[in-house]
Amino acid sequence: MAGEWLAYGELGLAAAGFVPFGIHRLSCGSWINEKLECPEELSGLEITILLPVWNEELIIEKKLSSLAKQNFKAHLLVVDSASDDSTIEKTKTWLEDFPDCFKSWKIIPMAERKGKTTAVGLAMEELSDYKGIIVMTDADASMLQGSLERINRWFSNPQIGAVGGTPIREGNLGAENQHRELYTMLRVGESVYDSTPFLEGSLIAWRAGCVSSSDLYYSSNADDAQIATAARLNGLRAIQDPELFFTDQMPLTAKGQRRQKVRRAQGLIRLLVRKRKFWFSKRQGRFSKILRRNAWMHIISPLAIVGAAALAVMRNIAYFPESALMASLSALEVYCLASWLLARSNKSIIGTKTAGVILCGLENLFAALVLSGRGKSLHMWQQHTDVREALSEK
Ligand code: GDD
Ligand code: MN
C-alpha cells in the first residue's frame, strides 16, 4: 500500500514536470503556423558589428574575413577582455591590411577579463549615442551570406527591437539535431505569438538605444537572453527569425557540450528569476505567459522530475513488485533511465531519442540550479579549445 502512495507522488511530480512542457510545445506548434514576415525594404539604418573576444588567435582572421564577405558594409567594434594570446595584434594587422572591408573599426581593450556580459555592457556604453543597429556575433560562429542585409530589413518594422538567428550546429553529436529542432520551434513559436526571451549571442541584433548597459547583469552569462528580454520589456518585440541562419561548431565531446549547456541553463534561470515580477504582469500581456511558462519549465520542472526519480528509486527498492500495475510503472522507469543514459553518451535506439533529449535538458537545468544554490557563477568560462582547433583546420 505504501508503495502505491509513493507511485502517486511520483506520478504527480512527473505531471508537474512534463505537462507544462507539453502544453507549451503544443501552443508553439500552433502559433508557428502564422508566419513572421521580414519587410522587403531596407531600414535605412547603419549596422555596427559587435565582436566580443577573448583568446581567439586561432580563428580571429577567419572570422574577420567571413564578416567582410557580407554584401552589406558595416562598422566594426571589437571588445577584447585582456586576451593573453595574439588576438589583438592579429586583429589590428588584418584590419590594417584590408582597410576597405568595414566602414570604420575600433578595438576596445579591457585591462582585465570580467566575462562576456561586462564586455557587451562596455560596448553599449561606447555606442550610447549611436542610432543604428548593433549586430553581435561570436568569434566561433558564422553567418550566411546576405544575413546583414536581412537583419537590416527587419528593423524597417518599428516594432522590432531584437532579432536573433537560428542555429545550424556543426559537428553534430547524437541527439543534438533533435534538440535544436525542438528548441527552434519553441523560440520561433514564441516570437510569432509575441516575443521570445531567449535569443543566441552567436547572432543577435538589436536596435541601439532600446537596450542599455543598465539592463545587463554583469555577473551572469546569457547576455543574449538578457538583451532579448530587455528589448521586449522596454516595449519592442524580440524575435527569432527562422530564415536567418548561423553555423556554430559544437564542443567535440559530450562532456564539453554538457558544460556549455549547464552554463547557458544557469544564465537563463537567473534571468527568469530576476524577471519574476513580470511572470504575472497584466501589462506585459502575452509575454508574461511566455515568461511564466519558461520559468516553470526551467525551474520547477527539473526539481519535480528529480523528486519523481527519487520516489521511483525508493519504491523499487522497498516495494517491488507490489502488483502488476506497479511492475509496469517500473518498466516505464527503466525506459526513461535507458533513454537518459543513452542520450547522455550521445547514443540512442529507436524510440528513446526525444525522451532522452528532454531528460538530458532537465539534468542540465538541475545541475545549473544546484550550482546556483551553491553560489557558483559561470559567467566566466574556460574556453572550448577543441572548437577553435577544429575551426582553424577547416
Ligand atoms: N570580451 C570578452 N570577454 N569576450 C568573451 C569572453 C570574455 O570574458 N569570454 C568569451 N568571450 C567571447 C568569445 O571570444 C566568443 O567570441 C564569444 O564570447 C562566445 O564564447 P564561447 O567561448 O564560444 O562560448 P559559447 O559557445 O559557450 O557561447 C554561447 O553561450 C554564451 C553564454 O553562455 C553563446 O551563445 C554566447 O553568445 C553566449 O554568450
Ligand atoms: Mn562558442
Short mmCIF file of C-alpha atoms and ligand atoms in Angstrom, two decimals:
data_model
loop_
_atom_site.label_atom_id
_atom_site.label_comp_id
_atom_site.label_asym_id
_atom_site.label_seq_id
_atom_site.Cartn_x
_atom_site.Cartn_y
_atom_site.Cartn_z
CA MET A 1 0.00 0.00 0.00
CA ALA A 2 2.80 2.42 0.92
CA GLY A 3 4.29 1.63 -2.47
CA GLU A 4 1.13 2.92 -4.09
CA TRP A 5 1.41 6.24 -2.28
CA LEU A 6 4.95 6.60 -3.49
CA ALA A 7 3.69 5.89 -7.01
CA TYR A 8 1.01 8.60 -6.71
CA GLY A 9 3.59 11.08 -5.51
CA GLU A 10 5.90 10.15 -8.33
CA LEU A 11 3.19 10.49 -10.98
CA GLY A 12 2.08 13.83 -9.56
CA LEU A 13 5.61 15.18 -9.68
CA ALA A 14 6.16 13.78 -13.18
CA ALA A 15 2.98 15.52 -14.34
CA ALA A 16 4.12 18.80 -12.76
CA GLY A 17 7.41 18.39 -14.59
CA PHE A 18 6.22 17.37 -18.03
CA VAL A 19 2.69 18.69 -18.57
CA PRO A 20 3.59 22.41 -18.81
CA PHE A 21 6.28 21.49 -21.32
CA GLY A 22 3.73 19.53 -23.38
CA ILE A 23 1.30 22.46 -23.23
CA HIS A 24 3.93 24.95 -24.33
CA ARG A 25 5.08 22.67 -27.12
CA LEU A 26 1.52 22.37 -28.41
CA SER A 27 0.96 26.14 -28.16
CA CYS A 28 4.18 26.91 -30.03
CA GLY A 29 3.30 24.29 -32.63
CA SER A 30 0.08 26.15 -33.34
CA TRP A 31 1.48 29.70 -33.07
CA ILE A 32 4.19 28.84 -35.57
CA ASN A 33 1.59 28.31 -38.30
CA GLU A 34 1.35 32.04 -38.68
CA LYS A 35 4.44 33.48 -40.32
CA LEU A 36 6.79 36.25 -39.34
CA GLU A 37 7.14 38.47 -42.41
CA CYS A 38 10.51 40.11 -42.95
CA PRO A 39 9.93 43.53 -44.60
CA GLU A 40 11.08 43.93 -48.21
CA GLU A 41 12.72 47.32 -47.81
CA LEU A 42 15.94 48.25 -46.00
CA SER A 43 15.56 50.24 -42.79
CA GLY A 44 17.99 52.98 -43.80
CA LEU A 45 19.87 52.39 -40.53
CA GLU A 46 23.58 51.71 -40.23
CA ILE A 47 24.95 48.49 -38.80
CA THR A 48 27.73 48.11 -36.25
CA ILE A 49 29.07 44.61 -35.79
CA LEU A 50 29.99 43.89 -32.18
CA LEU A 51 32.57 41.17 -31.70
CA PRO A 52 33.43 40.33 -28.07
CA VAL A 53 36.63 38.25 -27.97
CA TRP A 54 38.89 36.51 -25.53
CA ASN A 55 41.88 34.48 -26.71
CA GLU A 56 40.69 33.87 -30.25
CA GLU A 57 44.05 33.94 -32.07
CA LEU A 58 43.31 30.66 -33.84
CA ILE A 59 40.17 31.85 -35.58
CA ILE A 60 40.01 35.66 -35.49
CA GLU A 61 41.31 36.20 -39.02
CA LYS A 62 38.85 33.73 -40.48
CA LYS A 63 36.06 35.44 -38.60
CA LEU A 64 37.04 38.88 -39.91
CA SER A 65 37.27 37.72 -43.49
CA SER A 66 33.91 35.99 -43.29
CA LEU A 67 32.33 39.20 -41.94
CA ALA A 68 33.98 41.20 -44.72
CA LYS A 69 32.31 38.97 -47.31
CA GLN A 70 28.84 40.14 -46.29
CA ASN A 71 27.30 42.25 -49.03
CA PHE A 72 26.37 44.98 -46.54
CA LYS A 73 29.10 47.31 -45.34
CA ALA A 74 29.15 47.83 -41.60
CA HIS A 75 31.18 49.41 -38.81
CA LEU A 76 33.14 47.04 -36.58
CA LEU A 77 33.63 47.20 -32.82
CA VAL A 78 35.83 44.58 -31.17
CA VAL A 79 35.93 44.33 -27.37
CA ASP A 80 38.87 42.30 -26.11
CA SER A 81 38.94 41.23 -22.47
CA ALA A 82 42.69 41.17 -21.89
CA SER A 83 43.48 38.24 -24.17
CA ASP A 84 46.85 36.79 -23.32
CA ASP A 85 47.47 35.49 -26.81
CA SER A 86 47.94 37.40 -30.09
CA THR A 87 44.24 38.15 -30.73
CA ILE A 88 44.65 41.96 -30.62
CA GLU A 89 47.79 42.01 -32.78
CA LYS A 90 46.23 39.71 -35.36
CA THR A 91 43.02 41.74 -35.43
CA LYS A 92 44.89 45.01 -35.92
CA THR A 93 47.16 43.67 -38.61
CA TRP A 94 44.25 42.16 -40.51
CA LEU A 95 42.22 45.37 -40.35
CA GLU A 96 45.19 47.45 -41.49
CA ASP A 97 45.86 45.04 -44.35
CA PHE A 98 42.24 45.24 -45.54
CA PRO A 99 41.20 48.81 -44.76
CA ASP A 100 38.13 48.88 -47.02
CA CYS A 101 36.29 45.94 -45.55
CA PHE A 102 34.44 47.91 -42.88
CA LYS A 103 33.10 51.47 -42.84
CA SER A 104 35.18 52.03 -39.72
CA TRP A 105 36.70 49.88 -36.97
CA LYS A 106 37.63 50.17 -33.36
CA ILE A 107 39.14 47.83 -30.79
CA ILE A 108 38.35 48.39 -27.12
CA PRO A 109 40.96 46.63 -25.00
CA MET A 110 39.90 45.85 -21.43
CA ALA A 111 42.57 45.76 -18.75
CA GLU A 112 41.14 42.67 -17.14
CA ARG A 113 38.85 39.78 -18.09
CA LYS A 114 35.49 40.19 -16.42
CA GLY A 115 33.34 37.98 -18.62
CA LYS A 116 31.46 38.47 -21.85
CA THR A 117 28.48 40.31 -20.35
CA THR A 118 30.75 43.05 -18.97
CA ALA A 119 32.39 43.37 -22.38
CA VAL A 120 28.97 43.75 -24.03
CA GLY A 121 27.97 46.39 -21.47
CA LEU A 122 31.11 48.34 -22.24
CA ALA A 123 30.28 48.25 -25.95
CA MET A 124 26.77 49.54 -25.19
CA GLU A 125 28.27 52.46 -23.30
CA GLU A 126 30.64 53.16 -26.16
CA LEU A 127 27.66 53.19 -28.53
CA SER A 128 25.31 55.16 -26.27
CA ASP A 129 24.78 57.94 -28.85
CA TYR A 130 24.60 55.60 -31.81
CA LYS A 131 21.24 55.33 -33.59
CA GLY A 132 21.68 52.29 -35.82
CA ILE A 133 21.55 48.51 -35.43
CA ILE A 134 24.04 46.52 -33.35
CA VAL A 135 24.75 43.00 -34.62
CA MET A 136 26.62 40.85 -32.14
CA THR A 137 28.30 37.64 -33.18
CA ASP A 138 30.64 35.08 -31.59
CA ALA A 139 34.14 34.53 -32.97
CA ASP A 140 33.39 30.85 -33.42
CA ALA A 141 30.03 31.25 -35.19
CA SER A 142 29.46 32.33 -38.75
CA MET A 143 26.52 33.85 -40.53
CA LEU A 144 25.40 33.05 -44.04
CA GLN A 145 25.79 35.43 -46.95
CA GLY A 146 23.04 38.07 -47.02
CA SER A 147 22.45 37.94 -43.26
CA LEU A 148 23.33 41.57 -42.54
CA GLU A 149 21.00 42.77 -45.24
CA ARG A 150 18.17 40.61 -43.96
CA ILE A 151 18.74 41.85 -40.41
CA ASN A 152 18.70 45.42 -41.69
CA ARG A 153 15.32 44.85 -43.35
CA TRP A 154 13.75 43.58 -40.14
CA PHE A 155 14.39 46.92 -38.49
CA SER A 156 12.27 48.83 -41.00
CA ASN A 157 9.44 47.47 -38.84
CA PRO A 158 9.42 49.99 -35.96
CA GLN A 159 8.06 47.38 -33.51
CA ILE A 160 11.14 45.20 -33.82
CA GLY A 161 13.68 45.64 -31.02
CA ALA A 162 15.80 42.49 -31.34
CA VAL A 163 16.27 39.77 -33.94
CA GLY A 164 18.14 36.53 -33.45
CA GLY A 165 19.41 33.88 -35.83
CA THR A 166 18.53 30.19 -35.98
CA PRO A 167 21.37 27.75 -35.36
CA ILE A 168 22.76 25.12 -37.66
CA ARG A 169 25.07 23.15 -35.39
CA GLU A 170 28.13 21.65 -36.95
CA GLY A 171 29.91 18.57 -35.71
CA ASN A 172 26.56 17.22 -34.58
CA LEU A 173 26.75 14.61 -31.96
CA GLY A 174 23.93 12.21 -31.27
CA ALA A 175 20.67 13.80 -30.39
CA GLU A 176 21.76 17.38 -30.94
CA ASN A 177 19.73 17.88 -34.13
CA GLN A 178 16.56 16.76 -32.45
CA HIS A 179 17.32 19.04 -29.54
CA ARG A 180 17.76 22.04 -31.85
CA GLU A 181 14.66 21.41 -33.91
CA LEU A 182 12.59 21.32 -30.78
CA TYR A 183 14.07 24.50 -29.35
CA THR A 184 13.91 26.36 -32.66
CA MET A 185 10.23 25.54 -32.80
CA LEU A 186 9.65 26.88 -29.30
CA ARG A 187 11.62 30.10 -29.90
CA VAL A 188 10.02 30.83 -33.25
CA GLY A 189 6.56 29.99 -31.91
CA GLU A 190 7.06 32.41 -29.02
CA SER A 191 8.30 35.04 -31.49
CA VAL A 192 5.17 34.75 -33.61
CA TYR A 193 2.88 34.93 -30.61
CA ASP A 194 4.69 37.92 -29.09
CA SER A 195 8.41 37.66 -28.34
CA THR A 196 10.97 35.15 -27.21
CA PRO A 197 13.04 35.88 -24.11
CA PHE A 198 15.88 33.65 -25.37
CA LEU A 199 17.97 34.62 -28.39
CA GLU A 200 21.51 33.40 -29.03
CA GLY A 201 24.61 35.55 -28.90
CA SER A 202 26.15 33.71 -31.84
CA LEU A 203 23.99 36.01 -33.97
CA ILE A 204 21.76 38.60 -32.33
CA ALA A 205 20.88 42.11 -33.48
CA TRP A 206 19.15 44.92 -31.61
CA ARG A 207 18.11 48.49 -32.13
CA ALA A 208 20.70 50.70 -30.41
CA GLY A 209 19.03 52.59 -27.60
CA CYS A 210 16.28 50.02 -26.95
CA VAL A 211 18.62 48.14 -24.59
CA SER A 212 21.27 49.77 -22.43
CA SER A 213 24.09 48.60 -20.20
CA SER A 214 21.88 49.13 -17.13
CA ASP A 215 19.66 46.29 -18.43
CA LEU A 216 22.53 43.81 -18.07
CA TYR A 217 23.59 41.73 -15.08
CA TYR A 218 27.36 41.66 -15.35
CA SER A 219 27.87 38.70 -13.06
CA SER A 220 25.56 36.47 -15.11
CA ASN A 221 26.03 34.94 -18.50
CA ALA A 222 23.35 34.56 -21.21
CA ASP A 223 23.97 38.18 -22.18
CA ASP A 224 21.99 37.33 -25.32
CA ALA A 225 18.82 36.34 -23.47
CA GLN A 226 19.22 39.37 -21.22
CA ILE A 227 19.24 41.59 -24.31
CA ALA A 228 16.23 39.91 -25.93
CA THR A 229 14.19 40.12 -22.72
CA ALA A 230 15.18 43.74 -22.09
CA ALA A 231 14.22 44.75 -25.64
CA ARG A 232 10.75 43.27 -25.07
CA LEU A 233 10.29 44.67 -21.57
CA ASN A 234 11.33 48.08 -22.90
CA GLY A 235 8.38 47.96 -25.28
CA LEU A 236 9.59 46.42 -28.55
CA ARG A 237 9.49 42.85 -29.87
CA ALA A 238 12.27 40.25 -29.73
CA ILE A 239 12.03 37.57 -32.39
CA GLN A 240 13.97 34.59 -33.67
CA ASP A 241 13.97 34.58 -37.47
CA PRO A 242 13.63 31.01 -38.79
CA GLU A 243 15.26 32.06 -42.08
CA LEU A 244 18.29 33.83 -40.65
CA PHE A 245 20.91 31.17 -40.03
CA PHE A 246 24.23 30.93 -38.29
CA THR A 247 26.53 27.96 -38.07
CA ASP A 248 28.08 27.05 -34.81
CA GLN A 249 30.69 24.39 -34.14
CA MET A 250 29.78 22.37 -31.09
CA PRO A 251 32.28 21.17 -28.50
CA LEU A 252 33.55 17.80 -29.67
CA THR A 253 32.92 15.80 -26.51
CA ALA A 254 29.69 15.05 -24.70
CA LYS A 255 31.32 16.46 -21.56
CA GLY A 256 32.18 19.74 -23.31
CA GLN A 257 28.65 20.04 -24.61
CA ARG A 258 27.23 19.46 -21.17
CA ARG A 259 29.48 22.12 -19.69
CA GLN A 260 28.26 24.61 -22.30
CA LYS A 261 24.62 23.73 -21.75
CA VAL A 262 24.78 23.90 -17.96
CA ARG A 263 26.34 27.35 -18.25
CA ARG A 264 23.65 28.53 -20.60
CA ALA A 265 20.94 26.98 -18.40
CA GLN A 266 22.26 28.90 -15.42
CA GLY A 267 22.13 32.18 -17.33
CA LEU A 268 18.52 31.57 -18.35
CA ILE A 269 17.41 30.52 -14.87
CA ARG A 270 18.95 33.58 -13.25
CA LEU A 271 17.34 35.83 -15.82
CA LEU A 272 13.90 34.28 -15.29
CA VAL A 273 14.22 34.61 -11.52
CA ARG A 274 15.26 38.24 -11.81
CA LYS A 275 12.27 38.98 -14.01
CA ARG A 276 9.81 37.22 -11.69
CA LYS A 277 7.63 40.29 -11.18
CA PHE A 278 6.69 40.04 -14.87
CA TRP A 279 5.51 36.40 -14.70
CA PHE A 280 2.02 37.55 -13.81
CA SER A 281 2.14 41.11 -15.04
CA LYS A 282 -1.01 42.05 -16.96
CA ARG A 283 0.82 44.98 -18.54
CA GLN A 284 3.19 42.63 -20.34
CA GLY A 285 0.25 40.88 -21.99
CA ARG A 286 1.15 37.72 -23.89
CA PHE A 287 4.82 38.00 -22.97
CA SER A 288 4.06 37.35 -19.30
CA LYS A 289 2.58 33.98 -20.29
CA ILE A 290 5.79 33.13 -22.17
CA LEU A 291 7.94 34.14 -19.20
CA ARG A 292 5.73 32.27 -16.74
CA ARG A 293 5.78 29.05 -18.72
CA ASN A 294 9.53 29.21 -19.25
CA ALA A 295 10.06 29.90 -15.58
CA TRP A 296 8.06 26.77 -14.77
CA MET A 297 9.93 24.65 -17.32
CA HIS A 298 13.37 25.91 -16.27
CA ILE A 299 12.94 25.99 -12.50
CA ILE A 300 10.01 23.87 -11.28
CA SER A 301 10.22 21.07 -13.87
CA PRO A 302 13.79 19.93 -13.14
CA LEU A 303 13.08 19.90 -9.39
CA ALA A 304 9.83 17.98 -9.89
CA ILE A 305 11.46 15.37 -12.10
CA VAL A 306 14.36 14.82 -9.74
CA GLY A 307 11.78 14.43 -6.95
CA ALA A 308 9.86 11.90 -9.06
CA ALA A 309 13.07 9.97 -9.74
CA ALA A 310 13.89 9.83 -6.03
CA LEU A 311 10.43 8.42 -5.23
CA ALA A 312 10.82 5.89 -8.05
CA VAL A 313 14.10 4.64 -6.63
CA MET A 314 12.59 4.33 -3.15
CA ARG A 315 9.56 2.44 -4.43
CA ASN A 316 11.55 -0.01 -6.47
CA ILE A 317 13.94 -0.75 -3.67
CA ALA A 318 11.38 -1.09 -0.89
CA TYR A 319 8.20 -2.37 -2.52
CA PHE A 320 8.96 -4.07 -5.85
CA PRO A 321 6.83 -5.72 -7.24
CA GLU A 322 3.71 -4.92 -5.24
CA SER A 323 1.34 -5.50 -8.18
CA ALA A 324 1.26 -5.88 -11.97
CA LEU A 325 0.42 -2.19 -12.30
CA MET A 326 3.45 -1.24 -10.22
CA ALA A 327 5.64 -3.54 -12.30
CA SER A 328 4.55 -1.77 -15.47
CA LEU A 329 5.38 1.57 -13.89
CA SER A 330 8.82 0.15 -13.18
CA ALA A 331 9.16 -0.81 -16.86
CA LEU A 332 8.37 2.78 -17.83
CA GLU A 333 11.01 3.97 -15.39
CA VAL A 334 13.58 1.63 -16.91
CA TYR A 335 12.73 3.08 -20.33
CA CYS A 336 13.26 6.64 -19.04
CA LEU A 337 16.52 5.67 -17.38
CA ALA A 338 17.79 3.97 -20.56
CA SER A 339 16.76 6.93 -22.78
CA TRP A 340 18.51 9.36 -20.45
CA LEU A 341 21.73 7.34 -20.18
CA LEU A 342 21.86 6.74 -23.95
CA ALA A 343 21.29 10.40 -24.80
CA ARG A 344 23.86 11.36 -22.20
CA SER A 345 26.53 9.47 -24.08
CA ASN A 346 25.18 10.71 -27.42
CA LYS A 347 23.61 7.41 -28.37
CA SER A 348 20.03 6.40 -28.99
CA ILE A 349 17.97 3.45 -30.10
CA ILE A 350 14.61 3.72 -31.81
CA GLY A 351 12.07 5.39 -29.58
CA THR A 352 14.45 6.78 -26.98
CA LYS A 353 15.69 9.95 -28.66
CA THR A 354 13.05 12.53 -27.73
CA ALA A 355 12.69 11.25 -24.18
CA GLY A 356 16.50 11.24 -23.84
CA VAL A 357 16.83 14.79 -25.12
CA ILE A 358 14.19 16.08 -22.72
CA LEU A 359 15.67 14.23 -19.75
CA CYS A 360 19.19 15.46 -20.50
CA GLY A 361 17.84 19.01 -20.79
CA LEU A 362 16.27 18.60 -17.35
CA GLU A 363 19.51 17.19 -15.96
CA ASN A 364 21.42 20.25 -17.21
CA LEU A 365 18.83 22.56 -15.68
CA PHE A 366 19.04 20.70 -12.39
CA ALA A 367 22.84 20.90 -12.42
CA ALA A 368 22.58 24.64 -13.07
CA LEU A 369 20.14 25.05 -10.15
CA VAL A 370 22.47 23.14 -7.83
CA LEU A 371 25.45 25.28 -8.87
CA SER A 372 23.42 28.46 -8.35
CA GLY A 373 22.27 27.19 -4.97
CA ARG A 374 25.92 26.74 -4.03
CA GLY A 375 26.61 30.29 -5.16
CA LYS A 376 28.80 29.23 -8.10
CA SER A 377 28.52 31.60 -11.05
CA LEU A 378 29.52 30.50 -14.55
CA HIS A 379 29.78 33.93 -16.15
CA MET A 380 33.49 33.47 -16.94
CA TRP A 381 34.23 30.22 -18.59
CA GLN A 382 37.12 28.14 -19.70
CA GLN A 383 37.36 28.24 -23.48
CA HIS A 384 36.22 25.30 -25.61
CA THR A 385 39.61 24.96 -27.31
CA ASP A 386 38.61 21.88 -29.30
CA VAL A 387 36.10 24.08 -31.16
CA ARG A 388 38.83 26.60 -32.07
CA GLU A 389 41.20 23.87 -33.21
CA ALA A 390 38.52 22.24 -35.37
CA LEU A 391 37.57 25.58 -36.96
CA SER A 392 41.14 26.62 -37.65
CA GLU A 393 41.72 23.38 -39.56
CA LYS A 394 38.69 23.87 -41.82
N1 GDD B 1 35.20 40.25 -24.46
C1 GDD B 1 35.04 39.00 -24.00
N2 GDD B 1 35.30 38.74 -22.67
N3 GDD B 1 34.62 38.05 -24.82
C2 GDD B 1 34.49 36.80 -24.34
C3 GDD B 1 34.76 36.46 -23.01
C4 GDD B 1 35.19 37.49 -22.13
O1 GDD B 1 35.46 37.29 -20.95
N4 GDD B 1 34.52 35.12 -22.85
C5 GDD B 1 34.13 34.66 -24.06
N5 GDD B 1 34.12 35.66 -24.96
C6 GDD B 1 33.75 35.64 -26.38
C7 GDD B 1 34.45 34.56 -27.18
O2 GDD B 1 35.70 35.02 -27.66
C8 GDD B 1 33.44 34.33 -28.30
O3 GDD B 1 33.56 35.28 -29.32
C9 GDD B 1 32.10 34.53 -27.59
O4 GDD B 1 32.38 35.32 -26.44
C10 GDD B 1 31.43 33.21 -27.20
O5 GDD B 1 32.29 32.49 -26.37
P1 GDD B 1 32.45 30.88 -26.45
O6 GDD B 1 33.62 30.51 -25.63
O7 GDD B 1 32.38 30.45 -27.88
O8 GDD B 1 31.22 30.38 -25.62
P2 GDD B 1 29.89 29.57 -26.05
O9 GDD B 1 30.00 28.99 -27.41
O10 GDD B 1 29.58 28.63 -24.97
O11 GDD B 1 28.83 30.75 -26.02
C11 GDD B 1 27.45 30.59 -26.02
O12 GDD B 1 26.92 30.84 -24.71
C12 GDD B 1 27.23 32.13 -24.15
C13 GDD B 1 26.54 32.24 -22.81
O13 GDD B 1 26.87 31.20 -22.00
C14 GDD B 1 26.95 31.67 -26.99
O14 GDD B 1 25.56 31.55 -27.14
C15 GDD B 1 27.33 33.05 -26.48
O15 GDD B 1 26.85 34.04 -27.37
C16 GDD B 1 26.75 33.25 -25.09
O16 GDD B 1 27.23 34.49 -24.60
MN MN B 2 31.11 29.19 -28.98
#
